[in-house]
XYZ file of C-alpha atoms in Angstrom:
363
model
C 111.317 119.803 57.417
C 109.063 121.045 60.275
C 110.635 124.167 61.961
C 110.461 124.763 65.715
C 108.571 127.904 66.977
C 110.569 131.242 66.768
C 110.617 132.672 70.366
C 111.818 136.013 71.591
C 114.836 136.045 73.873
C 112.633 136.648 76.860
C 110.286 133.736 75.876
C 113.192 131.401 75.566
C 114.394 132.302 78.974
C 110.996 131.720 80.300
C 110.311 128.411 78.711
C 113.848 126.940 78.856
C 113.078 125.327 82.269
C 109.614 124.200 81.387
C 110.004 122.326 78.029
C 112.056 119.634 76.651
C 114.134 122.189 74.696
C 115.775 123.684 77.781
C 117.416 122.625 80.917
C 119.294 124.669 83.387
C 120.738 124.533 86.769
C 122.839 126.311 89.354
C 125.536 124.499 91.117
C 126.892 125.410 94.625
C 130.595 125.036 93.810
C 133.149 127.763 94.204
C 134.242 128.895 90.645
C 137.757 129.947 91.952
C 137.465 133.161 90.018
C 135.567 136.457 90.223
C 132.886 135.387 87.672
C 131.048 132.362 88.767
C 131.316 129.708 86.057
C 128.248 129.553 83.907
C 128.108 127.355 80.617
C 125.547 127.506 77.771
C 125.020 124.639 75.375
C 122.926 124.727 72.242
C 121.837 121.328 70.861
C 120.738 121.155 67.236
C 117.475 119.281 67.146
C 115.659 116.058 68.283
C 114.674 114.668 64.880
C 117.997 113.848 63.066
C 119.004 111.634 65.988
C 117.442 110.699 69.322
C 120.809 111.107 70.956
C 120.758 114.812 71.349
C 117.947 114.823 73.901
C 118.318 111.110 75.212
C 122.062 110.980 75.624
C 123.823 114.369 75.220
C 121.608 116.380 77.334
C 121.578 113.834 80.099
C 125.380 113.402 80.321
C 126.090 116.988 79.934
C 123.750 117.863 82.756
C 125.054 115.173 85.070
C 128.685 116.352 84.405
C 127.989 120.090 85.025
C 126.007 119.127 88.171
C 128.958 117.069 89.499
C 131.196 119.975 88.845
C 128.927 122.395 90.706
C 128.574 124.976 87.861
C 125.616 126.754 86.730
C 124.502 125.691 83.157
C 121.739 126.072 80.480
C 121.073 123.518 77.862
C 118.687 124.328 75.135
C 117.742 122.764 71.710
C 117.274 124.855 68.565
C 115.062 122.256 66.966
C 116.756 122.781 63.474
C 115.649 126.343 63.399
C 118.497 128.684 62.456
C 116.761 131.707 63.736
C 115.968 130.012 67.077
C 119.526 129.023 67.321
C 120.757 132.583 67.090
C 118.068 133.696 69.552
C 119.109 131.241 72.246
C 122.814 132.215 71.654
C 121.944 135.870 72.132
C 119.826 135.012 75.311
C 122.736 132.940 76.736
C 125.348 135.579 75.840
C 123.092 138.273 77.591
C 122.646 136.027 80.690
C 126.308 136.030 81.380
C 127.698 132.570 80.228
C 131.399 132.315 80.406
C 131.455 129.462 77.956
C 129.170 128.730 74.940
C 129.175 125.132 73.655
C 127.327 124.641 70.300
C 126.443 121.886 67.838
C 125.885 123.896 64.703
C 123.094 123.559 62.238
C 125.401 124.669 59.509
C 128.681 126.537 59.354
C 127.194 129.856 58.443
C 124.953 130.226 61.461
C 127.515 128.555 63.714
C 130.141 131.050 62.634
C 127.895 134.035 63.228
C 127.088 132.859 66.705
C 130.782 131.986 67.566
C 132.101 135.317 66.432
C 129.504 137.224 68.486
C 130.389 135.241 71.546
C 134.054 135.761 71.024
C 133.367 139.582 70.708
C 131.676 139.407 73.975
C 134.738 137.633 75.655
C 132.882 134.283 75.988
C 135.083 131.262 75.472
C 133.658 128.885 72.747
C 133.512 125.043 72.060
C 132.312 123.285 68.892
C 130.615 120.099 70.117
C 130.456 117.040 67.917
C 130.503 119.110 64.628
C 133.160 121.446 63.476
C 132.021 124.915 62.370
C 134.046 125.529 59.220
C 135.629 128.925 59.073
C 134.372 129.460 62.590
C 136.315 130.794 65.590
C 135.684 128.088 68.261
C 138.724 127.749 70.597
C 138.280 124.108 70.925
C 136.515 121.073 69.278
C 135.187 117.927 70.915
C 134.028 114.988 68.863
C 134.817 111.554 67.739
C 137.246 110.658 64.999
C 134.668 111.026 62.410
C 136.858 109.655 59.426
C 137.194 106.564 61.640
C 133.516 106.380 62.014
C 132.901 106.287 58.252
C 135.795 103.716 57.747
C 134.015 101.439 60.409
C 130.856 101.820 58.282
C 132.634 100.952 54.880
C 134.460 97.939 56.657
C 131.093 96.876 58.100
C 129.280 96.895 54.878
C 132.117 94.995 53.297
C 132.056 92.384 56.070
C 128.240 91.782 55.728
C 128.414 91.529 51.986
C 131.268 89.185 52.270
C 129.312 87.003 54.916
C 126.382 86.930 52.343
C 128.818 85.874 49.545
C 127.445 88.803 47.505
C 128.702 88.884 43.840
C 129.373 92.368 42.357
C 126.706 94.105 44.664
C 125.539 97.462 43.486
C 125.966 99.917 46.407
C 123.655 102.756 47.115
C 124.878 105.586 49.454
C 122.856 107.819 51.660
C 125.213 110.486 52.783
C 124.430 112.802 55.740
C 123.449 116.457 55.358
C 125.564 118.503 53.067
C 125.656 121.270 55.564
C 127.243 119.082 58.273
C 130.899 118.711 58.235
C 130.664 115.356 60.056
C 128.976 114.038 56.957
C 131.912 115.000 54.855
C 134.247 113.212 57.108
C 132.121 110.103 57.373
C 132.034 110.007 53.549
C 135.874 110.338 53.595
C 136.028 107.356 55.700
C 133.669 104.972 54.052
C 134.769 106.002 50.474
C 138.468 104.980 51.515
C 137.113 101.447 51.763
C 134.580 101.304 48.991
C 136.376 103.238 46.277
C 139.052 100.683 45.805
C 136.412 98.035 45.504
C 134.621 99.913 42.673
C 137.867 100.453 40.974
C 138.640 96.691 41.166
C 135.164 95.701 39.995
C 134.335 93.833 43.237
C 131.523 96.206 43.854
C 129.468 98.451 41.561
C 128.970 102.084 42.583
C 125.225 102.733 42.555
C 123.184 105.962 43.271
C 124.929 108.239 45.727
C 123.072 111.155 47.340
C 123.060 113.382 50.311
C 120.053 113.726 52.540
C 119.285 117.341 53.607
C 119.092 117.923 57.405
C 119.584 114.110 58.012
C 115.733 114.002 57.437
C 114.116 110.493 57.473
C 111.167 111.552 55.322
C 113.533 112.897 52.621
C 115.748 109.972 53.020
C 112.686 107.568 52.259
C 111.883 109.586 49.089
C 115.483 109.620 47.842
C 115.818 105.731 48.520
C 112.604 105.000 46.779
C 113.903 106.922 43.758
C 117.201 105.138 43.901
C 115.409 101.743 44.016
C 113.346 102.757 41.048
C 116.365 103.829 38.917
C 118.372 100.784 40.075
C 116.123 97.886 41.429
C 119.055 95.576 41.949
C 120.596 97.485 44.796
C 122.504 94.971 46.822
C 123.806 97.125 49.773
C 123.248 100.566 51.353
C 125.831 102.604 52.984
C 123.583 104.810 55.194
C 125.559 107.431 57.190
C 123.370 107.130 60.319
C 120.822 104.889 61.868
C 117.956 107.316 61.039
C 118.775 107.060 57.271
C 119.246 103.339 57.658
C 115.822 103.020 59.066
C 114.411 104.966 56.273
C 115.980 102.702 53.655
C 114.915 99.521 55.589
C 111.425 100.813 55.695
C 111.340 101.016 51.937
C 113.016 97.717 51.536
C 110.476 96.196 53.849
C 107.694 97.293 51.402
C 109.286 94.986 48.859
C 110.072 92.235 51.267
C 113.636 92.744 50.846
C 114.642 93.740 54.429
C 117.391 91.607 55.775
C 118.442 90.635 52.149
C 120.131 93.931 51.501
C 122.663 94.877 54.135
C 122.356 98.525 55.566
C 124.854 100.334 57.737
C 124.134 103.008 60.233
C 125.657 105.057 63.244
C 124.579 106.222 66.649
C 123.656 102.771 68.181
C 120.306 104.002 69.480
C 117.317 101.901 70.458
C 115.931 101.919 66.890
C 119.202 101.157 65.162
C 120.056 98.362 67.634
C 116.605 96.853 67.297
C 117.216 96.804 63.425
C 120.521 95.049 63.987
C 118.921 92.399 66.409
C 116.121 91.916 63.637
C 118.816 91.306 60.826
C 117.561 94.332 58.860
C 120.563 96.323 59.596
C 123.936 94.776 59.346
C 125.878 97.068 61.739
C 125.961 100.539 63.465
C 128.724 102.457 64.954
C 128.626 103.259 68.786
C 130.006 106.615 69.873
C 130.237 106.612 73.606
C 128.551 110.009 73.911
C 129.089 110.019 77.648
C 132.978 110.189 77.009
C 132.298 113.073 74.525
C 130.137 114.889 76.925
C 132.403 114.364 79.897
C 135.285 115.672 77.888
C 133.382 118.734 76.838
C 132.251 119.431 80.392
C 135.743 119.201 81.732
C 137.014 121.596 79.063
C 134.163 124.043 79.549
C 134.547 124.132 83.333
C 138.254 124.717 82.909
C 137.625 127.589 80.524
C 134.800 129.031 82.667
C 137.439 129.122 85.480
C 139.899 130.825 83.252
C 142.263 127.853 82.915
C 143.573 126.130 79.852
C 141.819 123.171 78.672
C 143.521 119.762 77.845
C 143.315 118.299 74.323
C 144.606 115.109 72.619
C 144.682 116.217 68.978
C 144.378 119.054 66.356
C 141.734 119.205 63.603
C 142.277 121.105 60.377
C 139.646 123.662 59.425
C 140.120 123.797 55.743
C 137.953 127.014 55.390
C 139.394 128.864 58.176
C 142.899 127.569 57.389
C 143.633 126.920 61.130
C 144.361 124.008 63.340
C 141.877 123.700 66.092
C 142.849 122.225 69.411
C 140.544 119.107 69.883
C 139.591 116.184 71.897
C 138.720 113.171 69.847
C 137.136 110.016 71.130
C 137.268 106.580 69.446
C 134.087 105.048 67.855
C 133.333 101.330 67.975
C 131.606 98.989 65.306
C 128.599 97.236 66.637
C 127.215 93.859 65.048
C 124.505 91.720 66.486
C 127.015 90.003 68.784
C 128.148 93.315 70.210
C 124.786 94.742 71.202
C 125.247 93.720 74.910
C 128.210 95.846 75.035
C 126.055 99.109 74.445
C 123.625 97.847 77.094
C 126.471 97.202 79.636
C 127.839 100.778 78.919
C 124.462 102.162 79.912
C 123.866 103.885 76.584
C 120.477 102.031 76.060
C 118.412 100.301 78.660
C 117.273 96.743 78.196
C 113.728 97.740 78.971
C 113.680 100.082 76.061
C 115.509 97.931 73.693
C 113.698 94.632 74.349
C 109.972 95.711 74.231
C 107.353 93.770 72.316
C 108.382 91.781 69.375
C 112.068 92.522 70.241
C 111.959 90.667 73.526
C 112.384 87.332 71.803
C 115.205 88.739 69.664
C 116.954 90.045 72.803
C 116.732 86.671 74.361
C 118.055 84.991 71.383
C 121.004 87.421 71.319
C 121.617 86.801 75.114
C 120.869 90.437 75.950
C 120.949 90.683 79.784
């Protein structure tokens, strides 16, 4: 996978306000403490999912501005060294709170431990850092996400009256704990069907870094080894789109149901076209707003509010958490995502998708 440029701490500070990888601002609000609240956020990349730049950055920025706090949001572009460089720069600049979406638990742990040693409060955002020291975790119920995917694939296969379909599985990155949780969810639905003989378990493989190019290669190999694949459990829309592109070459798109997750423009367009049977919508604004509230509280020296605890099996600890609820999206539900403001009709209904939007009643 193509790596981002490795910059020095000084360079990162300089370019953070000039490139898409950085976004910083100062609020005018009174922090209520001696140290003015300043919050740093490190996003993971812009390739595995469009959400990090189109949604998370936007909603976090809006929430921090509304709270009147200083903040710095940067993107590590899937580069572990850059991730650590950005963290060092943020800690040196005096952030009170560091929010991270880890690239893997090893890198994430090193950054969290360093922040903790400097007295900086820490939050794992979206992905739990296994064995890490984050004080809080904010995400969605990721086992529930996977369960919705498994149920979605089952619904689509039932609607198609499929008989003993062979199911291929494209799991997410093996270094992402969320991928493990998604798999726990969808396997809880699919395993009993394999056991009963209703479905046949086919190729099952993880995709490093959630990378679409690798997903394409892996799925092509799956189809070569098992040409009669009748359903694809893809762990997100990026992987789903890779499978759809391969199926399209064989004129089988739409005949083989494919799942997804993220409900971005591409995934929803695939759903409208009938090439993807469903996606899972995670209202990122709720996740970002919850994170911002928690971060602002911590920056002011206050205790954060949570609604759950999540077990870190490597760290053998329970992490105070805020978990939001995911929603399954089928063709008839696409309007709900538009109404929520997560995607804009003008982006969704471009070109050949305009007629599909009209047909689906997208307003």
